[in-house]
Amino acid sequence: MGVREARLLRAPNPNIFFFIILLSCYFFMSSSFAGSDSDALLSFKDSLSNTRALSSWSPSTNPCKGNRGNWIGVLCFNGTVRGLQLENMGLKGTVDLNYLVSMENLKTISFMNNTFTGAMPDIKKLIWLRSVYLSYNHFSGEIPEEAFLGMRFLKKVLLTNNEFSGKIPLSLTALPRLTELRLDGNKFEGQIPDFHQPSLKSLNVSNNELNGPIPPSLSKMDSTSFLGNENLCGEPLGSCKPPKVSPSIPPSIPPVKVSGKKSVRNIVLIVVILVLVAVAFAAAFIISHLRRQQGLLHENKTPTLLMNDHNKYAASYGSPMQIKSPETHAHPRRSEQGKLFFLWEDRATFDLHDLLRATAEILGSGTFGASYKATILSDNVVVKRYKQMNNVGREDFHEHMRRLGSLTHPNLLPLVAYYYKREEKLLVSDFVENGSLAFHLHGNHNIDDPVLDWPTRLRIIKGVGKGLSSLYSTLPSLVAAHGHLKSSNVLLNESMEPLLNDYGLIPVINQDHAQHLMMAYKSPEFAKYGRITKKTDVWSYGILILEMLTGRFPENYLTQRHDPDADLVNWVNEMIKQKRTSEVFDSEMEGTRDSKGELVKLLKIGMSCCEEDVETRLDLNQAIEMIEEVDEGESD
Ligand SMILES: *[C@@H]1O[C@H](CO)[C@@H](O)[C@H](O)[C@H]1NC(C)=O
Ligand SMILES: *[C@@H]1O[C@H](CO)[C@@H](O)[C@H](O)[C@H]1NC(C)=O
Ligand SMILES: *[C@@H]1O[C@H](CO)[C@@H](O)[C@H](O)[C@H]1NC(C)=O
């Protein structure tokens, strides 16, 4: 297994994910057949000493009866063990969680106030845990940095009054759901790492041996959370610099009235400094400006579009493009094989090995191939595999990815990293918990996930427009800057703001494939004239608007359409002709009672975006301007 894994890691191949998934299935199955909760608990008990308090744990009864625990300290729900609350029982020995790994329903463990010794139990073996209470024992030693790695459900960690030493483990800072952390009364030393989880409500690190500044993210915590550490400083405790005799005064130009050589010299000095600073700023500005211009020039000189004979549209529309034969730029460099290229320096926290080792979950098979969700250090990322990008040379590919990676706009999902291999590419972006617009429009709904109401839909439509507009201004050389806009490529963040995804890929996708699958090539102009234009994304935007207003899944998204006339635009047109416009709107959409006028206004804009004749179709800026004028109306 070790050898096999090593080989796979060295030469990652397309099957690696399946291998990992098979492996996880295997573990899952083997663990669920490995024996009942009862066996697991009894062996765990045997591994402890002084277990008199656990005399009710006996093989002749079940640990649970419905929601009640038959065994002391066992918390149950619906016949399965959900928690262990072994507190104040005088238990001794070391805690080996390997015995409990098979108990997948276990959400909480408490061993508080016993006499356990030894190192921190290997808590991440129980990856599903929500809370861990180990306070008031004699656990000791350093906690490994990655002790809490990948525990994305963990909310509460209580380690108060033990003998832990060394640094506060960094993996605690990456727990996405952490709400309460108590480390007080140990011997932790070094600096407090930066906890930036918004979920963290309560933290106590008092009575340790910590030093250095308290990270700003914790400055709002109660000051008693930090007491008893001699060398901590910064908010909410005292300031970090020892108070000077004369508090520092911001430099200012002395009053002009004062004369004398000394003050003149001071003025000269200050002026010189100011001038130098100004020059430095100007230089930085000019350099960055030049760089950007160079980037654009470069972009025009060597477009990354690599095309094959199937390109029918190239000649007539968009900026001039140069046709290159693939491979002219491909100089496979051994050292770069198997490397993950990060587009955001601060995100380079994992490498390809971590990615391949991370637990992967198939999210679905999208247009281009499967996508996977991988969890690395409780960062959830989405990895998409593309096999249809192999006509692009290495340098062109790198350049295009860097360009996509440089885009920052609140309505664009940033590309985090990519992996290049001739026959396969991986693109890595963040996982967006709230899912796609398509899911919200067409998925099953319940109380947690109500149908999107009208104000939300309008906000999303406006946000999509902003994202598109930013793509158009930053990728001016692309004919269709997005190219694949549809509701499954619009993700929604926690505040239901849209994030566009899968944008700017037309230059790197093999053309025959793109023409078969991508939204831009489903436009009327491509069907009629075999070309796409700068207004093609506007058509996709229009379809999206109609989809959101009607709640209907557009036939236009399908690869094999049964009836080309049965598309959303025709349907809406037909309904308008029959004077049944009010029946067009999604009947489940709330908040529309007094907004009929606005709904119709937006419907008309959507229709103008879908105008078959490219000449009369709105362009992007016109569409956005008109949409900005639509408001929610007097919603109820
Ligand atoms: C309780 O468990 C039974 C069988 O194990 C299952 O059918 C039922 O749906 C469960 N009920 C709840 C509320 O989880
Ligand atoms: C700890 O457990 C002992 C019994 O083992 C009990 O007497 C004591 O009150 C408990 N302390 C706390 C703080 O719960
Ligand atoms: C932190 O713990 C100490 C004792 O360990 C206690 O005195 C203090 O009140 C606690 N502060 C908070 C905010 O919990």
mmCIF file of C-alpha atoms in Angstrom, residues 311-565:
data_model
loop_
_atom_site.group_PDB
_atom_site.id
_atom_site.type_symbol
_atom_site.label_atom_id
_atom_site.label_comp_id
_atom_site.label_asym_id
_atom_site.label_seq_id
_atom_site.Cartn_x
_atom_site.Cartn_y
_atom_site.Cartn_z
ATOM 1 C CA ASN A 311 -13.089 27.639 -36.215
ATOM 2 C CA LYS A 312 -15.682 29.244 -38.277
ATOM 3 C CA TYR A 313 -16.140 32.399 -36.323
ATOM 4 C CA ALA A 314 -12.615 33.648 -35.997
ATOM 5 C CA ALA A 315 -12.456 35.735 -39.118
ATOM 6 C CA SER A 316 -15.562 37.803 -38.746
ATOM 7 C CA TYR A 317 -15.790 38.968 -35.174
ATOM 8 C CA GLY A 318 -13.709 40.105 -32.293
ATOM 9 C CA SER A 319 -10.096 41.111 -32.171
ATOM 10 C CA PRO A 320 -7.663 39.677 -34.672
ATOM 11 C CA MET A 321 -6.417 36.337 -33.591
ATOM 12 C CA GLN A 322 -3.361 34.510 -34.541
ATOM 13 C CA ILE A 323 -3.591 30.875 -35.291
ATOM 14 C CA LYS A 324 -0.845 28.807 -33.826
ATOM 15 C CA SER A 325 -0.198 25.193 -34.032
ATOM 16 C CA PRO A 326 -0.452 23.596 -30.658
ATOM 17 C CA GLU A 327 2.673 22.378 -28.963
ATOM 18 C CA THR A 328 4.984 25.104 -30.254
ATOM 19 C CA HIS A 329 5.269 26.264 -26.689
ATOM 20 C CA ALA A 330 5.255 22.985 -24.922
ATOM 21 C CA HIS A 331 8.636 22.314 -23.430
ATOM 22 C CA PRO A 332 7.760 19.785 -20.822
ATOM 23 C CA ARG A 333 9.914 20.553 -17.853
ATOM 24 C CA ARG A 334 10.337 17.639 -15.541
ATOM 25 C CA SER A 335 10.591 19.785 -12.467
ATOM 26 C CA GLU A 336 7.197 21.278 -13.087
ATOM 27 C CA GLN A 337 5.470 17.969 -13.410
ATOM 28 C CA GLY A 338 3.204 17.372 -10.495
ATOM 29 C CA LYS A 339 3.245 20.918 -9.300
ATOM 30 C CA LEU A 340 0.244 22.910 -8.289
ATOM 31 C CA PHE A 341 0.472 26.540 -9.345
ATOM 32 C CA PHE A 342 -1.114 28.954 -6.956
ATOM 33 C CA LEU A 343 -2.525 32.207 -8.186
ATOM 34 C CA TRP A 344 -2.868 33.735 -4.751
ATOM 35 C CA GLU A 345 0.283 33.662 -2.717
ATOM 36 C CA ASP A 346 -1.519 33.508 0.606
ATOM 37 C CA ARG A 347 -3.449 30.480 -0.566
ATOM 38 C CA ALA A 348 -0.397 28.340 -1.215
ATOM 39 C CA THR A 349 -1.025 26.345 1.928
ATOM 40 C CA PHE A 350 -1.149 22.914 0.340
ATOM 41 C CA ASP A 351 0.493 21.086 -2.502
ATOM 42 C CA LEU A 352 -0.519 18.471 -4.983
ATOM 43 C CA HIS A 353 0.222 15.693 -2.543
ATOM 44 C CA ASP A 354 -2.123 17.197 0.023
ATOM 45 C CA LEU A 355 -4.730 17.596 -2.646
ATOM 46 C CA LEU A 356 -4.446 13.997 -3.746
ATOM 47 C CA ARG A 357 -4.431 12.756 -0.205
ATOM 48 C CA ALA A 358 -7.386 14.871 0.878
ATOM 49 C CA THR A 359 -10.754 13.253 1.215
ATOM 50 C CA ALA A 360 -12.483 13.796 -2.061
ATOM 51 C CA GLU A 361 -16.138 13.752 -2.742
ATOM 52 C CA ILE A 362 -17.621 13.735 -6.224
ATOM 53 C CA LEU A 363 -19.782 16.781 -6.640
ATOM 54 C CA GLY A 364 -21.083 15.889 -10.016
ATOM 55 C CA SER A 365 -20.145 15.636 -13.599
ATOM 56 C CA GLY A 366 -20.336 19.040 -15.153
ATOM 57 C CA THR A 367 -20.004 20.022 -18.752
ATOM 58 C CA PHE A 368 -16.338 19.210 -18.980
ATOM 59 C CA GLY A 369 -15.906 16.324 -16.608
ATOM 60 C CA ALA A 370 -16.159 15.416 -12.990
ATOM 61 C CA SER A 371 -15.640 17.903 -10.218
ATOM 62 C CA TYR A 372 -14.631 16.959 -6.724
ATOM 63 C CA LYS A 373 -14.793 18.566 -3.370
ATOM 64 C CA ALA A 374 -11.610 18.117 -1.385
ATOM 65 C CA THR A 375 -11.038 19.119 2.197
ATOM 66 C CA ILE A 376 -7.550 20.256 3.069
ATOM 67 C CA LEU A 377 -6.941 21.700 6.497
ATOM 68 C CA SER A 378 -10.669 22.327 6.699
ATOM 69 C CA ASP A 379 -10.396 24.435 3.587
ATOM 70 C CA ASN A 380 -12.981 23.135 1.202
ATOM 71 C CA VAL A 381 -11.897 23.426 -2.369
ATOM 72 C CA VAL A 382 -13.417 22.276 -5.602
ATOM 73 C CA VAL A 383 -11.192 20.520 -8.077
ATOM 74 C CA LYS A 384 -12.367 20.313 -11.651
ATOM 75 C CA ARG A 385 -10.749 18.013 -14.133
ATOM 76 C CA TYR A 386 -10.497 19.040 -17.725
ATOM 77 C CA LYS A 387 -9.396 16.653 -20.385
ATOM 78 C CA GLN A 388 -10.401 18.832 -23.263
ATOM 79 C CA MET A 389 -7.736 21.462 -22.913
ATOM 80 C CA ASN A 390 -4.902 19.649 -24.606
ATOM 81 C CA ASN A 391 -4.552 21.798 -27.679
ATOM 82 C CA VAL A 392 -3.098 24.593 -25.625
ATOM 83 C CA GLY A 393 0.640 24.962 -25.254
ATOM 84 C CA ARG A 394 2.112 25.071 -21.816
ATOM 85 C CA GLU A 395 3.140 28.703 -21.858
ATOM 86 C CA ASP A 396 -0.168 29.846 -23.275
ATOM 87 C CA PHE A 397 -1.979 27.879 -20.671
ATOM 88 C CA HIS A 398 0.114 29.297 -17.828
ATOM 89 C CA GLU A 399 -0.378 32.783 -19.147
ATOM 90 C CA HIS A 400 -4.094 32.437 -19.483
ATOM 91 C CA MET A 401 -4.437 30.984 -15.998
ATOM 92 C CA ARG A 402 -2.386 33.814 -14.553
ATOM 93 C CA ARG A 403 -4.643 36.256 -16.282
ATOM 94 C CA LEU A 404 -7.768 34.567 -14.924
ATOM 95 C CA GLY A 405 -6.133 34.355 -11.514
ATOM 96 C CA SER A 406 -5.520 38.082 -11.459
ATOM 97 C CA LEU A 407 -9.219 38.872 -11.686
ATOM 98 C CA THR A 408 -10.710 40.161 -8.511
ATOM 99 C CA HIS A 409 -14.304 41.153 -8.342
ATOM 100 C CA PRO A 410 -16.840 40.425 -5.620
ATOM 101 C CA ASN A 411 -19.038 38.688 -8.186
ATOM 102 C CA LEU A 412 -16.359 36.389 -9.582
ATOM 103 C CA LEU A 413 -15.353 33.133 -7.936
ATOM 104 C CA PRO A 414 -11.565 33.393 -7.835
ATOM 105 C CA LEU A 415 -9.413 30.702 -9.351
ATOM 106 C CA VAL A 416 -7.102 29.549 -6.564
ATOM 107 C CA ALA A 417 -4.708 27.172 -8.254
ATOM 108 C CA TYR A 418 -4.237 25.011 -11.280
ATOM 109 C CA TYR A 419 -2.340 21.972 -12.345
ATOM 110 C CA TYR A 420 -0.936 21.468 -15.783
ATOM 111 C CA LYS A 421 -0.251 18.201 -17.488
ATOM 112 C CA ARG A 422 -0.437 17.798 -21.206
ATOM 113 C CA GLU A 423 -3.358 15.441 -21.237
ATOM 114 C CA GLU A 424 -5.166 16.802 -18.228
ATOM 115 C CA LYS A 425 -5.640 20.010 -16.273
ATOM 116 C CA LEU A 426 -7.017 20.599 -12.824
ATOM 117 C CA LEU A 427 -8.521 23.916 -11.792
ATOM 118 C CA VAL A 428 -8.960 24.594 -8.095
ATOM 119 C CA SER A 429 -11.356 27.101 -6.622
ATOM 120 C CA ASP A 430 -13.082 27.547 -3.294
ATOM 121 C CA PHE A 431 -16.082 25.477 -2.405
ATOM 122 C CA VAL A 432 -19.161 27.640 -2.045
ATOM 123 C CA GLU A 433 -21.363 26.179 0.634
ATOM 124 C CA ASN A 434 -24.610 27.653 -0.593
ATOM 125 C CA GLY A 435 -24.531 25.913 -3.938
ATOM 126 C CA SER A 436 -25.534 27.107 -7.348
ATOM 127 C CA LEU A 437 -28.347 29.287 -8.550
ATOM 128 C CA ALA A 438 -29.629 26.309 -10.557
ATOM 129 C CA PHE A 439 -29.907 24.337 -7.346
ATOM 130 C CA HIS A 440 -31.846 27.122 -5.660
ATOM 131 C CA LEU A 441 -34.155 27.558 -8.617
ATOM 132 C CA HIS A 442 -34.795 23.955 -9.481
ATOM 133 C CA GLY A 443 -33.784 21.922 -6.456
ATOM 134 C CA ASN A 444 -36.037 20.641 -3.725
ATOM 135 C CA HIS A 445 -37.027 23.247 -1.216
ATOM 136 C CA ASN A 446 -37.594 23.075 2.492
ATOM 137 C CA ILE A 447 -37.685 25.454 5.413
ATOM 138 C CA ASP A 448 -33.911 25.917 5.447
ATOM 139 C CA ASP A 449 -33.829 26.508 1.725
ATOM 140 C CA PRO A 450 -36.893 28.488 0.770
ATOM 141 C CA VAL A 451 -37.550 29.454 -2.821
ATOM 142 C CA LEU A 452 -35.705 32.628 -3.784
ATOM 143 C CA ASP A 453 -37.953 35.635 -3.414
ATOM 144 C CA TRP A 454 -38.220 38.480 -5.883
ATOM 145 C CA PRO A 455 -35.871 40.956 -4.172
ATOM 146 C CA THR A 456 -33.206 38.237 -3.926
ATOM 147 C CA ARG A 457 -33.631 37.267 -7.564
ATOM 148 C CA LEU A 458 -33.345 40.869 -8.653
ATOM 149 C CA ARG A 459 -30.204 41.325 -6.570
ATOM 150 C CA ILE A 460 -28.669 38.200 -8.082
ATOM 151 C CA ILE A 461 -29.462 39.356 -11.611
ATOM 152 C CA LYS A 462 -27.805 42.696 -10.890
ATOM 153 C CA GLY A 463 -24.783 40.989 -9.364
ATOM 154 C CA VAL A 464 -24.379 38.726 -12.389
ATOM 155 C CA GLY A 465 -24.391 41.851 -14.542
ATOM 156 C CA LYS A 466 -21.617 43.377 -12.461
ATOM 157 C CA GLY A 467 -19.529 40.215 -12.701
ATOM 158 C CA LEU A 468 -20.010 40.076 -16.485
ATOM 159 C CA SER A 469 -19.162 43.707 -16.881
ATOM 160 C CA SER A 470 -15.929 43.246 -14.967
ATOM 161 C CA LEU A 471 -15.008 40.263 -17.169
ATOM 162 C CA TYR A 472 -15.601 42.365 -20.266
ATOM 163 C CA SER A 473 -13.373 45.137 -19.109
ATOM 164 C CA THR A 474 -10.560 42.910 -17.859
ATOM 165 C CA LEU A 475 -10.541 40.370 -20.683
ATOM 166 C CA PRO A 476 -11.133 42.666 -23.659
ATOM 167 C CA SER A 477 -9.467 40.346 -26.150
ATOM 168 C CA LEU A 478 -11.975 37.563 -25.602
ATOM 169 C CA VAL A 479 -15.022 37.509 -27.825
ATOM 170 C CA ALA A 480 -17.175 35.965 -25.131
ATOM 171 C CA ALA A 481 -15.475 36.876 -21.894
ATOM 172 C CA HIS A 482 -17.593 34.469 -19.919
ATOM 173 C CA GLY A 483 -18.606 32.038 -22.622
ATOM 174 C CA HIS A 484 -20.408 29.603 -20.403
ATOM 175 C CA LEU A 485 -22.922 31.574 -18.391
ATOM 176 C CA LYS A 486 -25.812 29.529 -17.062
ATOM 177 C CA SER A 487 -27.497 29.068 -13.732
ATOM 178 C CA SER A 488 -25.331 26.143 -12.646
ATOM 179 C CA ASN A 489 -22.267 28.352 -13.100
ATOM 180 C CA VAL A 490 -23.587 31.044 -10.812
ATOM 181 C CA LEU A 491 -22.837 30.195 -7.188
ATOM 182 C CA LEU A 492 -24.365 31.951 -4.223
ATOM 183 C CA ASN A 493 -22.395 33.006 -1.174
ATOM 184 C CA GLU A 494 -23.764 33.206 2.382
ATOM 185 C CA SER A 495 -25.439 36.520 1.684
ATOM 186 C CA MET A 496 -26.883 35.218 -1.586
ATOM 187 C CA GLU A 497 -24.569 37.354 -3.678
ATOM 188 C CA PRO A 498 -23.795 35.677 -6.988
ATOM 189 C CA LEU A 499 -20.304 34.451 -7.857
ATOM 190 C CA LEU A 500 -19.661 33.654 -11.508
ATOM 191 C CA ASN A 501 -17.757 30.476 -12.207
ATOM 192 C CA ASP A 502 -16.229 28.735 -15.253
ATOM 193 C CA TYR A 503 -15.557 32.032 -16.971
ATOM 194 C CA GLY A 504 -12.928 32.903 -19.554
ATOM 195 C CA LEU A 505 -12.311 29.309 -20.600
ATOM 196 C CA ILE A 506 -13.102 29.503 -24.304
ATOM 197 C CA PRO A 507 -9.459 30.142 -25.255
ATOM 198 C CA VAL A 508 -8.240 26.986 -23.546
ATOM 199 C CA ILE A 509 -11.016 24.506 -24.226
ATOM 200 C CA ASN A 510 -10.603 22.419 -27.357
ATOM 201 C CA GLN A 511 -12.777 24.087 -29.921
ATOM 202 C CA ASP A 512 -14.777 21.094 -31.085
ATOM 203 C CA HIS A 513 -15.615 20.362 -27.511
ATOM 204 C CA ALA A 514 -16.476 23.953 -26.715
ATOM 205 C CA GLN A 515 -18.752 24.145 -29.701
ATOM 206 C CA HIS A 516 -20.502 21.052 -28.597
ATOM 207 C CA LEU A 517 -21.030 22.001 -24.988
ATOM 208 C CA MET A 518 -20.509 25.611 -24.056
ATOM 209 C CA MET A 519 -23.338 28.058 -23.639
ATOM 210 C CA ALA A 520 -21.935 30.614 -26.070
ATOM 211 C CA TYR A 521 -22.170 28.086 -28.882
ATOM 212 C CA LYS A 522 -25.835 27.484 -28.205
ATOM 213 C CA SER A 523 -26.633 31.054 -29.176
ATOM 214 C CA PRO A 524 -28.789 31.822 -32.213
ATOM 215 C CA GLU A 525 -25.872 33.510 -33.996
ATOM 216 C CA PHE A 526 -23.738 30.431 -33.747
ATOM 217 C CA ALA A 527 -26.587 28.221 -34.911
ATOM 218 C CA LYS A 528 -27.244 30.491 -37.885
ATOM 219 C CA TYR A 529 -23.898 31.897 -38.865
ATOM 220 C CA GLY A 530 -21.401 29.785 -36.994
ATOM 221 C CA ARG A 531 -19.955 32.669 -35.062
ATOM 222 C CA ILE A 532 -20.093 34.197 -31.643
ATOM 223 C CA THR A 533 -19.886 37.885 -30.906
ATOM 224 C CA LYS A 534 -19.354 40.340 -28.112
ATOM 225 C CA LYS A 535 -23.102 40.168 -27.550
ATOM 226 C CA THR A 536 -23.231 36.406 -27.178
ATOM 227 C CA ASP A 537 -22.828 36.508 -23.390
ATOM 228 C CA VAL A 538 -25.711 38.986 -23.344
ATOM 229 C CA TRP A 539 -27.902 36.299 -24.878
ATOM 230 C CA SER A 540 -26.872 33.837 -22.113
ATOM 231 C CA TYR A 541 -27.590 36.571 -19.576
ATOM 232 C CA GLY A 542 -31.043 37.022 -21.079
ATOM 233 C CA ILE A 543 -31.772 33.304 -20.837
ATOM 234 C CA LEU A 544 -30.678 33.432 -17.209
ATOM 235 C CA ILE A 545 -33.017 36.363 -16.524
ATOM 236 C CA LEU A 546 -35.948 34.543 -18.097
ATOM 237 C CA GLU A 547 -35.062 31.407 -16.147
ATOM 238 C CA MET A 548 -35.088 33.370 -12.898
ATOM 239 C CA LEU A 549 -38.361 35.107 -13.602
ATOM 240 C CA THR A 550 -40.196 32.016 -14.807
ATOM 241 C CA GLY A 551 -38.566 29.412 -12.589
ATOM 242 C CA ARG A 552 -38.421 27.189 -15.678
ATOM 243 C CA PHE A 553 -35.386 25.197 -16.638
ATOM 244 C CA PRO A 554 -34.293 26.469 -20.057
ATOM 245 C CA GLU A 555 -34.234 23.872 -22.815
ATOM 246 C CA ASN A 556 -31.359 25.943 -24.145
ATOM 247 C CA TYR A 557 -29.005 24.397 -21.590
ATOM 248 C CA LEU A 558 -29.444 20.895 -22.903
ATOM 249 C CA THR A 559 -26.856 19.382 -25.181
ATOM 250 C CA GLN A 560 -29.347 17.343 -27.082
ATOM 251 C CA ARG A 561 -32.439 19.366 -27.540
ATOM 252 C CA HIS A 562 -35.452 17.450 -28.671
ATOM 253 C CA ASP A 563 -37.248 20.417 -30.058
ATOM 254 C CA PRO A 564 -35.195 23.466 -30.940
ATOM 255 C CA ASP A 565 -38.351 25.582 -30.977
#
